[in-house]
Amino acid sequence: MASLNVGNLGEYLREQRRAAQLSLRQLADATGVSNPYLSQIERGLRKPSADVLQQVAKALRISAETLYVRAGILDEREREELETRAVILADPSINERQKNVLLQIYDSFRRENGFVPGPDADADADGDAGPRKDVRPRKGGDAGADATEDQDPHS
């Protein structure tokens, strides 16, 4: 299985490098990874570490998570979750508190649908570890319109 993923990864990296109009030497210079090692990755002879994939992704301006999936380091569901979180965290139109609340709601929906929150679920929008699992997004006055949802209309 690993060789298939690595071969698929190598072909994909070669396509991405060529689309970026970079030679192997230029990519090596941009990543700090040796030219021969990059060549071996492209030919499916080596399985790179997550760190190397991250450096390559940054140099090619592509998603590191996509490379992780192709290398067999991350599964497709984890990639989708990470990308969703990244989009929320990168949105400049909402503040950090709103990002945290949105991620908490996202996690609660995923749990409700049988998915366990990923490894970043305990980190807040600043990347600091925090007790997010203990916070309920619909309780308290912190999530905007939730105050009306928590009140019993019959009381």
mmCIF file of N, CA, C and O in Angstrom, residues 58-108:
data_model
loop_
_atom_site.group_PDB
_atom_site.id
_atom_site.type_symbol
_atom_site.label_atom_id
_atom_site.label_comp_id
_atom_site.label_asym_id
_atom_site.label_seq_id
_atom_site.Cartn_x
_atom_site.Cartn_y
_atom_site.Cartn_z
ATOM 1 N N LYS A 58 4.662 24.102 0.842
ATOM 2 C CA LYS A 58 4.836 25.550 0.978
ATOM 3 C C LYS A 58 5.525 26.125 -0.260
ATOM 4 O O LYS A 58 5.104 27.149 -0.788
ATOM 5 N N ALA A 59 6.559 25.450 -0.732
ATOM 6 C CA ALA A 59 7.298 25.931 -1.904
ATOM 7 C C ALA A 59 6.430 25.900 -3.163
ATOM 8 O O ALA A 59 6.535 26.785 -4.022
ATOM 9 N N LEU A 60 5.565 24.877 -3.270
ATOM 10 C CA LEU A 60 4.704 24.758 -4.444
ATOM 11 C C LEU A 60 3.380 25.503 -4.277
ATOM 12 O O LEU A 60 2.574 25.544 -5.202
ATOM 13 N N ARG A 61 3.160 26.023 -3.092
ATOM 14 C CA ARG A 61 1.917 26.746 -2.762
ATOM 15 C C ARG A 61 0.686 25.878 -2.982
ATOM 16 O O ARG A 61 -0.270 26.265 -3.644
ATOM 17 N N ILE A 62 0.770 24.678 -2.407
ATOM 18 C CA ILE A 62 -0.355 23.745 -2.453
ATOM 19 C C ILE A 62 -0.644 23.293 -1.026
ATOM 20 O O ILE A 62 0.130 23.552 -0.105
ATOM 21 N N SER A 63 -1.747 22.579 -0.849
ATOM 22 C CA SER A 63 -2.170 22.109 0.468
ATOM 23 C C SER A 63 -1.274 20.977 0.969
ATOM 24 O O SER A 63 -1.138 19.945 0.306
ATOM 25 N N ALA A 64 -0.703 21.169 2.140
ATOM 26 C CA ALA A 64 0.095 20.103 2.751
ATOM 27 C C ALA A 64 -0.787 18.908 3.082
ATOM 28 O O ALA A 64 -0.358 17.759 2.955
ATOM 29 N N GLU A 65 -2.040 19.176 3.455
ATOM 30 C CA GLU A 65 -2.951 18.091 3.799
ATOM 31 C C GLU A 65 -3.196 17.171 2.601
ATOM 32 O O GLU A 65 -3.308 15.960 2.751
ATOM 33 N N THR A 66 -3.278 17.743 1.410
ATOM 34 C CA THR A 66 -3.454 16.935 0.206
ATOM 35 C C THR A 66 -2.250 16.008 0.022
ATOM 36 O O THR A 66 -2.413 14.835 -0.316
ATOM 37 N N LEU A 67 -1.059 16.524 0.273
ATOM 38 C CA LEU A 67 0.143 15.686 0.165
ATOM 39 C C LEU A 67 0.138 14.599 1.231
ATOM 40 O O LEU A 67 0.534 13.463 0.969
ATOM 41 N N TYR A 68 -0.321 14.935 2.445
ATOM 42 C CA TYR A 68 -0.384 13.945 3.518
ATOM 43 C C TYR A 68 -1.319 12.795 3.139
ATOM 44 O O TYR A 68 -1.028 11.634 3.406
ATOM 45 N N VAL A 69 -2.453 13.126 2.522
ATOM 46 C CA VAL A 69 -3.400 12.098 2.092
ATOM 47 C C VAL A 69 -2.758 11.225 1.027
ATOM 48 O O VAL A 69 -2.814 9.994 1.090
ATOM 49 N N ARG A 70 -2.112 11.826 0.050
ATOM 50 C CA ARG A 70 -1.488 11.067 -1.036
ATOM 51 C C ARG A 70 -0.344 10.196 -0.533
ATOM 52 O O ARG A 70 -0.071 9.145 -1.100
ATOM 53 N N ALA A 71 0.314 10.629 0.559
ATOM 54 C CA ALA A 71 1.417 9.849 1.126
ATOM 55 C C ALA A 71 0.924 8.800 2.120
ATOM 56 O O ALA A 71 1.711 8.007 2.622
ATOM 57 N N GLY A 72 -0.372 8.796 2.429
ATOM 58 C CA GLY A 72 -0.915 7.832 3.373
ATOM 59 C C GLY A 72 -0.727 8.219 4.824
ATOM 60 O O GLY A 72 -0.918 7.411 5.723
ATOM 61 N N ILE A 73 -0.350 9.473 5.070
ATOM 62 C CA ILE A 73 -0.147 9.955 6.436
ATOM 63 C C ILE A 73 -1.471 10.388 7.066
ATOM 64 O O ILE A 73 -1.674 10.280 8.260
ATOM 65 N N LEU A 74 -2.370 10.844 6.243
ATOM 66 C CA LEU A 74 -3.643 11.394 6.706
ATOM 67 C C LEU A 74 -4.748 10.812 5.838
ATOM 68 O O LEU A 74 -4.553 10.631 4.636
ATOM 69 N N ASP A 75 -5.895 10.503 6.446
ATOM 70 C CA ASP A 75 -6.974 10.010 5.597
ATOM 71 C C ASP A 75 -7.835 11.169 5.102
ATOM 72 O O ASP A 75 -7.725 12.293 5.578
ATOM 73 N N GLU A 76 -8.674 10.900 4.134
ATOM 74 C CA GLU A 76 -9.455 11.936 3.446
ATOM 75 C C GLU A 76 -10.364 12.707 4.396
ATOM 76 O O GLU A 76 -10.482 13.922 4.307
ATOM 77 N N ARG A 77 -10.996 12.014 5.329
ATOM 78 C CA ARG A 77 -11.882 12.698 6.279
ATOM 79 C C ARG A 77 -11.123 13.680 7.148
ATOM 80 O O ARG A 77 -11.591 14.773 7.423
ATOM 81 N N GLU A 78 -9.932 13.267 7.602
ATOM 82 C CA GLU A 78 -9.110 14.167 8.424
ATOM 83 C C GLU A 78 -8.710 15.395 7.612
ATOM 84 O O GLU A 78 -8.702 16.509 8.124
ATOM 85 N N ARG A 79 -8.364 15.192 6.347
ATOM 86 C CA ARG A 79 -7.975 16.319 5.493
ATOM 87 C C ARG A 79 -9.133 17.302 5.359
ATOM 88 O O ARG A 79 -8.951 18.513 5.488
ATOM 89 N N GLU A 80 -10.324 16.776 5.107
ATOM 90 C CA GLU A 80 -11.484 17.659 4.957
ATOM 91 C C GLU A 80 -11.747 18.444 6.233
ATOM 92 O O GLU A 80 -12.044 19.632 6.182
ATOM 93 N N GLU A 81 -11.612 17.775 7.373
ATOM 94 C CA GLU A 81 -11.821 18.469 8.648
ATOM 95 C C GLU A 81 -10.770 19.558 8.841
ATOM 96 O O GLU A 81 -11.092 20.687 9.233
ATOM 97 N N LEU A 82 -9.516 19.249 8.566
ATOM 98 C CA LEU A 82 -8.449 20.238 8.723
ATOM 99 C C LEU A 82 -8.646 21.425 7.793
ATOM 100 O O LEU A 82 -8.419 22.576 8.175
ATOM 101 N N GLU A 83 -9.062 21.153 6.561
ATOM 102 C CA GLU A 83 -9.289 22.251 5.631
ATOM 103 C C GLU A 83 -10.453 23.124 6.073
ATOM 104 O O GLU A 83 -10.388 24.347 5.959
ATOM 105 N N THR A 84 -11.515 22.507 6.597
ATOM 106 C CA THR A 84 -12.648 23.283 7.101
ATOM 107 C C THR A 84 -12.194 24.174 8.236
ATOM 108 O O THR A 84 -12.516 25.369 8.282
ATOM 109 N N ARG A 85 -11.432 23.617 9.171
ATOM 110 C CA ARG A 85 -10.913 24.409 10.292
ATOM 111 C C ARG A 85 -10.011 25.541 9.797
ATOM 112 O O ARG A 85 -10.098 26.659 10.298
ATOM 113 N N ALA A 86 -9.171 25.249 8.825
ATOM 114 C CA ALA A 86 -8.252 26.266 8.314
ATOM 115 C C ALA A 86 -9.013 27.430 7.682
ATOM 116 O O ALA A 86 -8.641 28.594 7.863
ATOM 117 N N VAL A 87 -10.072 27.134 6.954
ATOM 118 C CA VAL A 87 -10.875 28.189 6.326
ATOM 119 C C VAL A 87 -11.519 29.067 7.394
ATOM 120 O O VAL A 87 -11.500 30.293 7.300
ATOM 121 N N ILE A 88 -12.063 28.434 8.422
ATOM 122 C CA ILE A 88 -12.681 29.205 9.505
ATOM 123 C C ILE A 88 -11.642 30.088 10.184
ATOM 124 O O ILE A 88 -11.864 31.289 10.396
ATOM 125 N N LEU A 89 -10.498 29.524 10.514
ATOM 126 C CA LEU A 89 -9.460 30.275 11.220
ATOM 127 C C LEU A 89 -8.849 31.383 10.375
ATOM 128 O O LEU A 89 -8.364 32.379 10.906
ATOM 129 N N ALA A 90 -8.885 31.232 9.063
ATOM 130 C CA ALA A 90 -8.285 32.239 8.181
ATOM 131 C C ALA A 90 -9.237 33.375 7.826
ATOM 132 O O ALA A 90 -8.807 34.373 7.248
ATOM 133 N N ASP A 91 -10.503 33.251 8.175
ATOM 134 C CA ASP A 91 -11.491 34.264 7.791
ATOM 135 C C ASP A 91 -11.258 35.569 8.544
ATOM 136 O O ASP A 91 -11.426 35.631 9.759
ATOM 137 N N PRO A 92 -10.871 36.640 7.844
ATOM 138 C CA PRO A 92 -10.590 37.908 8.516
ATOM 139 C C PRO A 92 -11.854 38.676 8.926
ATOM 140 O O PRO A 92 -11.767 39.653 9.665
ATOM 141 N N SER A 93 -13.018 38.225 8.475
ATOM 142 C CA SER A 93 -14.243 38.968 8.758
ATOM 143 C C SER A 93 -14.866 38.621 10.106
ATOM 144 O O SER A 93 -15.834 39.265 10.510
ATOM 145 N N ILE A 94 -14.338 37.597 10.778
ATOM 146 C CA ILE A 94 -14.854 37.267 12.107
ATOM 147 C C ILE A 94 -13.716 37.298 13.117
ATOM 148 O O ILE A 94 -12.561 37.029 12.767
ATOM 149 N N ASN A 95 -14.067 37.620 14.375
ATOM 150 C CA ASN A 95 -13.024 37.750 15.397
ATOM 151 C C ASN A 95 -12.694 36.391 16.010
ATOM 152 O O ASN A 95 -13.343 35.382 15.709
ATOM 153 N N GLU A 96 -11.690 36.366 16.882
ATOM 154 C CA GLU A 96 -11.209 35.112 17.451
ATOM 155 C C GLU A 96 -12.289 34.406 18.271
ATOM 156 O O GLU A 96 -12.423 33.195 18.208
ATOM 157 N N ARG A 97 -13.072 35.142 19.036
ATOM 158 C CA ARG A 97 -14.143 34.541 19.826
ATOM 159 C C ARG A 97 -15.161 33.872 18.912
ATOM 160 O O ARG A 97 -15.587 32.748 19.148
ATOM 161 N N GLN A 98 -15.514 34.560 17.829
ATOM 162 C CA GLN A 98 -16.478 33.997 16.875
ATOM 163 C C GLN A 98 -15.920 32.742 16.200
ATOM 164 O O GLN A 98 -16.638 31.769 15.968
ATOM 165 N N LYS A 99 -14.625 32.756 15.885
ATOM 166 C CA LYS A 99 -13.995 31.574 15.293
ATOM 167 C C LYS A 99 -14.065 30.397 16.252
ATOM 168 O O LYS A 99 -14.384 29.269 15.856
ATOM 169 N N ASN A 100 -13.767 30.659 17.537
ATOM 170 C CA ASN A 100 -13.830 29.592 18.540
ATOM 171 C C ASN A 100 -15.233 29.023 18.656
ATOM 172 O O ASN A 100 -15.423 27.804 18.700
ATOM 173 N N VAL A 101 -16.222 29.897 18.696
ATOM 174 C CA VAL A 101 -17.614 29.445 18.815
ATOM 175 C C VAL A 101 -18.007 28.631 17.589
ATOM 176 O O VAL A 101 -18.627 27.565 17.703
ATOM 177 N N LEU A 102 -17.630 29.102 16.413
ATOM 178 C CA LEU A 102 -17.963 28.383 15.186
ATOM 179 C C LEU A 102 -17.309 26.999 15.166
ATOM 180 O O LEU A 102 -17.942 26.005 14.797
ATOM 181 N N LEU A 103 -16.063 26.907 15.605
ATOM 182 C CA LEU A 103 -15.385 25.610 15.667
ATOM 183 C C LEU A 103 -16.036 24.689 16.702
ATOM 184 O O LEU A 103 -16.128 23.475 16.488
ATOM 185 N N GLN A 104 -16.502 25.262 17.804
ATOM 186 C CA GLN A 104 -17.184 24.458 18.824
ATOM 187 C C GLN A 104 -18.495 23.890 18.260
ATOM 188 O O GLN A 104 -18.824 22.720 18.480
ATOM 189 N N ILE A 105 -19.215 24.711 17.545
ATOM 190 C CA ILE A 105 -20.463 24.253 16.932
ATOM 191 C C ILE A 105 -20.169 23.173 15.891
ATOM 192 O O ILE A 105 -20.846 22.144 15.831
ATOM 193 N N TYR A 106 -19.150 23.401 15.084
ATOM 194 C CA TYR A 106 -18.733 22.420 14.079
ATOM 195 C C TYR A 106 -18.419 21.080 14.752
ATOM 196 O O TYR A 106 -18.885 20.028 14.310
ATOM 197 N N ASP A 107 -17.640 21.116 15.855
ATOM 198 C CA ASP A 107 -17.308 19.893 16.580
ATOM 199 C C ASP A 107 -18.559 19.209 17.124
ATOM 200 O O ASP A 107 -18.676 17.989 17.076
ATOM 201 N N SER A 108 -19.499 19.993 17.644
ATOM 202 C CA SER A 108 -20.712 19.385 18.211
ATOM 203 C C SER A 108 -21.540 18.703 17.113
ATOM 204 O O SER A 108 -22.087 17.623 17.337
#
